[in-house]
Amino acid sequence: MSDIQSFPQIHPAPLRAHSALAHRLSFYPVLLTQGPYTKMRTPKLPEPKGPRSGVAGHGRPIKLLITGDSSAAGVGVSHQSQALSGHLVRRLARHAQIDWQLVAKCGNTTPAALAQLERQAEGQVDVAVTGLGVNDITSGATLGQWLARTDALIDHLRGTLGAKHVYVSGIPPLSQFPRLQNPLRWALGHQAERFDRALRTHLVNRGDATWITLDVGLDDTNMAIDGYHPSETVYQEWAVTVSRRIRRDLDL
């Protein structure tokens, strides 16, 4: 999930590589006008209140970092306790002492998240969880550019910050976002699926980061009032999925 600020910059270049989709380029004059209209009619939700760091639980000490865009920041709920950070920390704190920090911001692309980490992340971490990609797509990044950006982020998390485990959340299915209408919905949904497939393969080839997907359908019943960000229900399911993998990998 992400904010909606970048829609006017949609870039058609990635589609040109697929001749079967070339005729779809005729949609782009519509997309470039539909994006600003979608932004105008979408309520702008604030980042939730609440702590962005702390220590919870007892036992084995684990340092956790959550980073990314508005989804990682928890947009769509009113307090961090209802967001990914709150649910994930509570679940992990049942099994270990979690020293956690949230470094995320609405509107972050992958390079912006990396720059924020370089400014704000404190100390070494054991586990890092990312939520990024949608803003990279809507701001016009090509697939190759985005994978290179993801590599730079992972290298920083593992190298500079010392993370032993990096969990990269897959790109959500934009084709299911209630706020989006066709042809914008089709175009963004296609790009999201293509980027996510490539991300999964890319991370397998890297071998030092884990792709995490959330198998939950998105609709008006489990999205925030803006039709573009998660509700607490989705954040909770995201935390369940990530926490299960972390517990398995760390033998908690």
Short mmCIF file of C-alpha atoms in Angstrom, two decimals:
data_model
loop_
_atom_site.label_atom_id
_atom_site.label_comp_id
_atom_site.label_asym_id
_atom_site.label_seq_id
_atom_site.Cartn_x
_atom_site.Cartn_y
_atom_site.Cartn_z
CA MET A 1 0.00 0.00 0.00
CA SER A 2 1.13 3.55 -0.44
CA ASP A 3 -0.02 7.07 -0.71
CA ILE A 4 -1.56 8.31 -3.93
CA GLN A 5 0.63 11.31 -4.67
CA SER A 6 2.48 9.97 -7.70
CA PHE A 7 -0.31 8.91 -10.05
CA PRO A 8 0.18 11.76 -12.55
CA GLN A 9 3.69 10.44 -13.27
CA ILE A 10 2.67 6.99 -14.56
CA HIS A 11 5.25 5.85 -17.09
CA PRO A 12 4.26 3.61 -20.00
CA ALA A 13 7.73 2.37 -20.89
CA PRO A 14 7.59 -1.00 -19.05
CA LEU A 15 4.61 -2.06 -21.15
CA ARG A 16 6.47 -1.49 -24.44
CA ALA A 17 8.59 -4.57 -23.77
CA HIS A 18 5.49 -6.70 -24.28
CA SER A 19 4.31 -6.54 -27.88
CA ALA A 20 1.01 -8.18 -26.99
CA LEU A 21 0.27 -5.17 -24.82
CA ALA A 22 1.43 -2.47 -27.23
CA HIS A 23 -2.11 -1.47 -28.13
CA ARG A 24 -2.71 -0.73 -24.44
CA LEU A 25 -0.53 2.35 -24.78
CA SER A 26 -3.56 4.09 -26.22
CA PHE A 27 -4.91 4.09 -22.68
CA TYR A 28 -2.16 6.31 -21.31
CA PRO A 29 -3.73 9.67 -22.19
CA VAL A 30 -6.67 8.47 -20.09
CA LEU A 31 -4.41 7.25 -17.29
CA LEU A 32 -2.54 10.52 -17.08
CA THR A 33 -5.80 12.40 -16.58
CA GLN A 34 -7.44 9.74 -14.41
CA GLY A 35 -4.56 9.76 -11.92
CA PRO A 36 -4.98 13.38 -10.79
CA TYR A 37 -8.76 12.90 -10.64
CA THR A 38 -8.32 9.82 -8.43
CA LYS A 39 -5.96 11.74 -6.17
CA MET A 40 -8.40 14.64 -5.90
CA ARG A 41 -11.32 12.44 -4.81
CA THR A 42 -9.32 10.28 -2.40
CA PRO A 43 -9.40 11.27 1.30
CA LYS A 44 -5.88 11.94 2.58
CA LEU A 45 -5.40 9.93 5.75
CA PRO A 46 -2.74 10.83 8.32
CA GLU A 47 -0.06 8.56 9.66
CA PRO A 48 -1.30 7.03 12.92
CA LYS A 49 -0.32 8.28 16.33
CA GLY A 50 1.64 6.16 18.75
CA PRO A 51 5.20 5.11 19.51
CA ARG A 52 7.63 4.20 16.75
CA SER A 53 10.12 2.39 18.94
CA GLY A 54 10.18 0.49 22.19
CA VAL A 55 10.91 -2.76 23.99
CA ALA A 56 8.30 -5.45 24.59
CA GLY A 57 8.30 -9.00 25.93
CA HIS A 58 10.85 -11.11 27.76
CA GLY A 59 13.44 -13.68 26.84
CA ARG A 60 15.78 -13.85 23.90
CA PRO A 61 16.65 -10.28 22.78
CA ILE A 62 15.81 -9.50 19.16
CA LYS A 63 16.18 -6.13 17.45
CA LEU A 64 13.45 -5.54 14.89
CA LEU A 65 13.23 -2.83 12.21
CA ILE A 66 10.15 -2.08 10.12
CA THR A 67 10.63 0.23 7.16
CA GLY A 68 8.75 1.36 4.09
CA ASP A 69 5.98 3.58 2.80
CA SER A 70 2.57 4.52 4.17
CA SER A 71 1.58 0.89 4.66
CA ALA A 72 4.59 0.27 6.90
CA ALA A 73 3.81 3.58 8.62
CA GLY A 74 0.27 2.35 9.35
CA VAL A 75 -1.86 4.73 7.31
CA GLY A 76 -5.48 3.60 7.44
CA VAL A 77 -5.74 3.17 11.22
CA SER A 78 -5.67 5.73 14.02
CA HIS A 79 -2.92 4.28 16.25
CA GLN A 80 0.26 2.27 15.76
CA SER A 81 -1.16 -0.43 18.02
CA GLN A 82 -3.62 -1.19 15.20
CA ALA A 83 -1.00 -1.09 12.45
CA LEU A 84 1.61 -3.60 11.26
CA SER A 85 4.12 -2.49 13.91
CA GLY A 86 1.72 -2.94 16.81
CA HIS A 87 0.40 -6.33 15.76
CA LEU A 88 3.81 -7.69 14.78
CA VAL A 89 5.55 -6.57 17.97
CA ARG A 90 2.78 -8.02 20.17
CA ARG A 91 2.95 -11.37 18.44
CA LEU A 92 6.72 -11.64 18.59
CA ALA A 93 6.84 -10.38 22.18
CA ARG A 94 5.07 -13.55 23.28
CA HIS A 95 8.23 -15.45 22.44
CA ALA A 96 11.16 -13.02 22.84
CA GLN A 97 12.20 -9.57 24.00
CA ILE A 98 11.63 -7.30 21.01
CA ASP A 99 13.60 -4.06 20.78
CA TRP A 100 11.84 -2.47 17.82
CA GLN A 101 11.87 0.64 15.69
CA LEU A 102 9.66 1.87 12.87
CA VAL A 103 11.32 3.99 10.17
CA ALA A 104 8.68 4.61 7.52
CA LYS A 105 6.94 7.52 5.86
CA CYS A 106 3.94 8.16 3.65
CA GLY A 107 5.07 8.61 0.05
CA ASN A 108 8.34 6.72 0.36
CA THR A 109 9.74 5.12 -2.74
CA THR A 110 12.48 2.56 -2.19
CA PRO A 111 15.28 5.16 -2.55
CA ALA A 112 13.43 7.51 -0.19
CA ALA A 113 13.10 4.73 2.38
CA LEU A 114 16.82 4.03 2.10
CA ALA A 115 17.61 7.72 2.61
CA GLN A 116 15.33 7.80 5.66
CA LEU A 117 17.07 4.76 7.10
CA GLU A 118 20.45 6.39 6.60
CA ARG A 119 19.21 9.42 8.57
CA GLN A 120 17.09 7.83 11.28
CA ALA A 121 17.74 4.11 11.87
CA GLU A 122 19.48 3.59 15.19
CA GLY A 123 22.07 0.89 15.83
CA GLN A 124 22.29 -2.65 14.53
CA VAL A 125 19.26 -4.85 13.94
CA ASP A 126 18.62 -8.58 13.77
CA VAL A 127 15.46 -8.62 11.67
CA ALA A 128 14.17 -6.14 9.08
CA VAL A 129 10.71 -6.07 7.49
CA THR A 130 10.00 -3.88 4.45
CA GLY A 131 6.80 -2.67 2.83
CA LEU A 132 7.56 -0.88 -0.45
CA GLY A 133 7.03 -0.88 -4.20
CA VAL A 134 3.71 0.78 -4.98
CA ASN A 135 5.14 4.31 -5.03
CA ASP A 136 8.01 3.10 -7.21
CA ILE A 137 5.46 1.85 -9.74
CA THR A 138 3.28 4.95 -9.69
CA SER A 139 6.30 7.26 -9.96
CA GLY A 140 7.40 5.55 -13.18
CA ALA A 141 10.28 3.25 -12.17
CA THR A 142 11.07 0.50 -14.64
CA LEU A 143 11.31 -3.05 -13.37
CA GLY A 144 15.09 -3.04 -13.69
CA GLN A 145 15.38 0.23 -11.80
CA TRP A 146 13.18 -1.00 -9.00
CA LEU A 147 15.02 -4.30 -8.55
CA ALA A 148 18.30 -2.37 -8.40
CA ARG A 149 16.77 -0.06 -5.79
CA THR A 150 15.63 -3.09 -3.80
CA ASP A 151 19.14 -4.52 -3.96
CA ALA A 152 20.56 -1.27 -2.57
CA LEU A 153 18.06 -1.33 0.28
CA ILE A 154 18.76 -4.95 1.18
CA ASP A 155 22.51 -4.34 0.99
CA HIS A 156 22.11 -1.47 3.46
CA LEU A 157 19.91 -3.51 5.79
CA ARG A 158 22.26 -6.48 5.80
CA GLY A 159 25.56 -4.64 5.54
CA THR A 160 25.34 -1.31 7.34
CA LEU A 161 22.60 -2.29 9.80
CA GLY A 162 23.70 -5.91 10.18
CA ALA A 163 20.30 -7.55 9.68
CA LYS A 164 20.59 -11.33 9.62
CA HIS A 165 17.09 -11.74 8.24
CA VAL A 166 15.37 -9.40 5.76
CA TYR A 167 11.71 -9.94 4.89
CA VAL A 168 10.53 -8.10 1.79
CA SER A 169 6.76 -7.81 1.60
CA GLY A 170 5.30 -8.42 -1.84
CA ILE A 171 3.49 -5.68 -3.73
CA PRO A 172 -0.23 -5.71 -2.95
CA PRO A 173 -2.76 -6.46 -5.70
CA LEU A 174 -3.56 -2.97 -6.95
CA SER A 175 -6.23 -4.45 -9.19
CA GLN A 176 -8.26 -5.06 -6.01
CA PHE A 177 -8.01 -1.56 -4.53
CA PRO A 178 -11.59 -0.23 -4.24
CA ARG A 179 -10.54 3.37 -4.92
CA LEU A 180 -9.11 2.62 -8.38
CA GLN A 181 -11.23 2.49 -11.51
CA ASN A 182 -10.39 1.18 -14.97
CA PRO A 183 -8.30 1.71 -16.99
CA LEU A 184 -6.08 2.97 -14.15
CA ARG A 185 -6.94 -0.09 -12.12
CA TRP A 186 -5.99 -2.42 -14.97
CA ALA A 187 -2.70 -0.67 -15.71
CA LEU A 188 -1.52 -0.46 -12.10
CA GLY A 189 -2.74 -3.97 -11.34
CA HIS A 190 -0.79 -5.36 -14.29
CA GLN A 191 2.38 -3.58 -13.25
CA ALA A 192 2.01 -4.67 -9.62
CA GLU A 193 1.64 -8.32 -10.61
CA ARG A 194 4.63 -8.14 -12.96
CA PHE A 195 6.85 -6.40 -10.43
CA ASP A 196 5.86 -8.82 -7.67
CA ARG A 197 6.60 -11.91 -9.76
CA ALA A 198 10.00 -10.50 -10.68
CA LEU A 199 10.69 -9.60 -7.04
CA ARG A 200 10.04 -13.13 -5.87
CA THR A 201 12.40 -14.62 -8.47
CA HIS A 202 15.01 -11.95 -7.83
CA LEU A 203 15.09 -12.61 -4.08
CA VAL A 204 15.38 -16.36 -4.62
CA ASN A 205 18.40 -15.70 -6.83
CA ARG A 206 19.93 -13.36 -4.24
CA GLY A 207 19.45 -15.92 -1.49
CA ASP A 208 19.80 -13.48 1.40
CA ALA A 209 16.29 -12.01 1.70
CA THR A 210 12.83 -13.53 1.93
CA TRP A 211 9.75 -12.61 -0.11
CA ILE A 212 6.58 -12.48 1.98
CA THR A 213 3.12 -12.43 0.46
CA LEU A 214 -0.25 -11.79 2.09
CA ASP A 215 -2.95 -14.07 0.72
CA VAL A 216 -5.95 -11.88 1.54
CA GLY A 217 -8.44 -10.50 -0.96
CA LEU A 218 -8.91 -6.73 -0.74
CA ASP A 219 -12.29 -5.00 -0.95
CA ASP A 220 -14.46 -2.41 0.80
CA THR A 221 -14.84 -4.65 3.85
CA ASN A 222 -11.17 -4.78 4.80
CA MET A 223 -9.71 -1.56 3.40
CA ALA A 224 -9.58 1.88 5.02
CA ILE A 225 -12.11 4.56 4.14
CA ASP A 226 -9.86 5.91 1.40
CA GLY A 227 -10.11 2.61 -0.50
CA TYR A 228 -6.34 2.60 -0.86
CA HIS A 229 -4.83 1.63 2.49
CA PRO A 230 -5.31 -1.36 4.80
CA SER A 231 -7.73 -1.48 7.68
CA GLU A 232 -6.67 -3.07 10.95
CA THR A 233 -7.91 -6.43 9.65
CA VAL A 234 -5.34 -6.46 6.86
CA TYR A 235 -2.56 -5.16 9.10
CA GLN A 236 -3.28 -7.97 11.53
CA GLU A 237 -3.15 -10.61 8.80
CA TRP A 238 0.09 -9.10 7.50
CA ALA A 239 1.59 -9.33 10.98
CA VAL A 240 0.45 -12.94 11.37
CA THR A 241 2.13 -13.91 8.09
CA VAL A 242 5.39 -12.14 8.88
CA SER A 243 5.56 -13.27 12.51
CA ARG A 244 5.09 -16.92 11.55
CA ARG A 245 8.03 -16.78 9.19
CA ILE A 246 10.23 -14.92 11.67
CA ARG A 247 9.42 -17.40 14.44
CA ARG A 248 10.24 -20.30 12.14
CA ASP A 249 13.52 -18.82 10.94
CA LEU A 250 14.65 -17.75 14.42
CA ASP A 251 13.30 -20.91 16.10
CA LEU A 252 11.16 -18.93 18.54
#
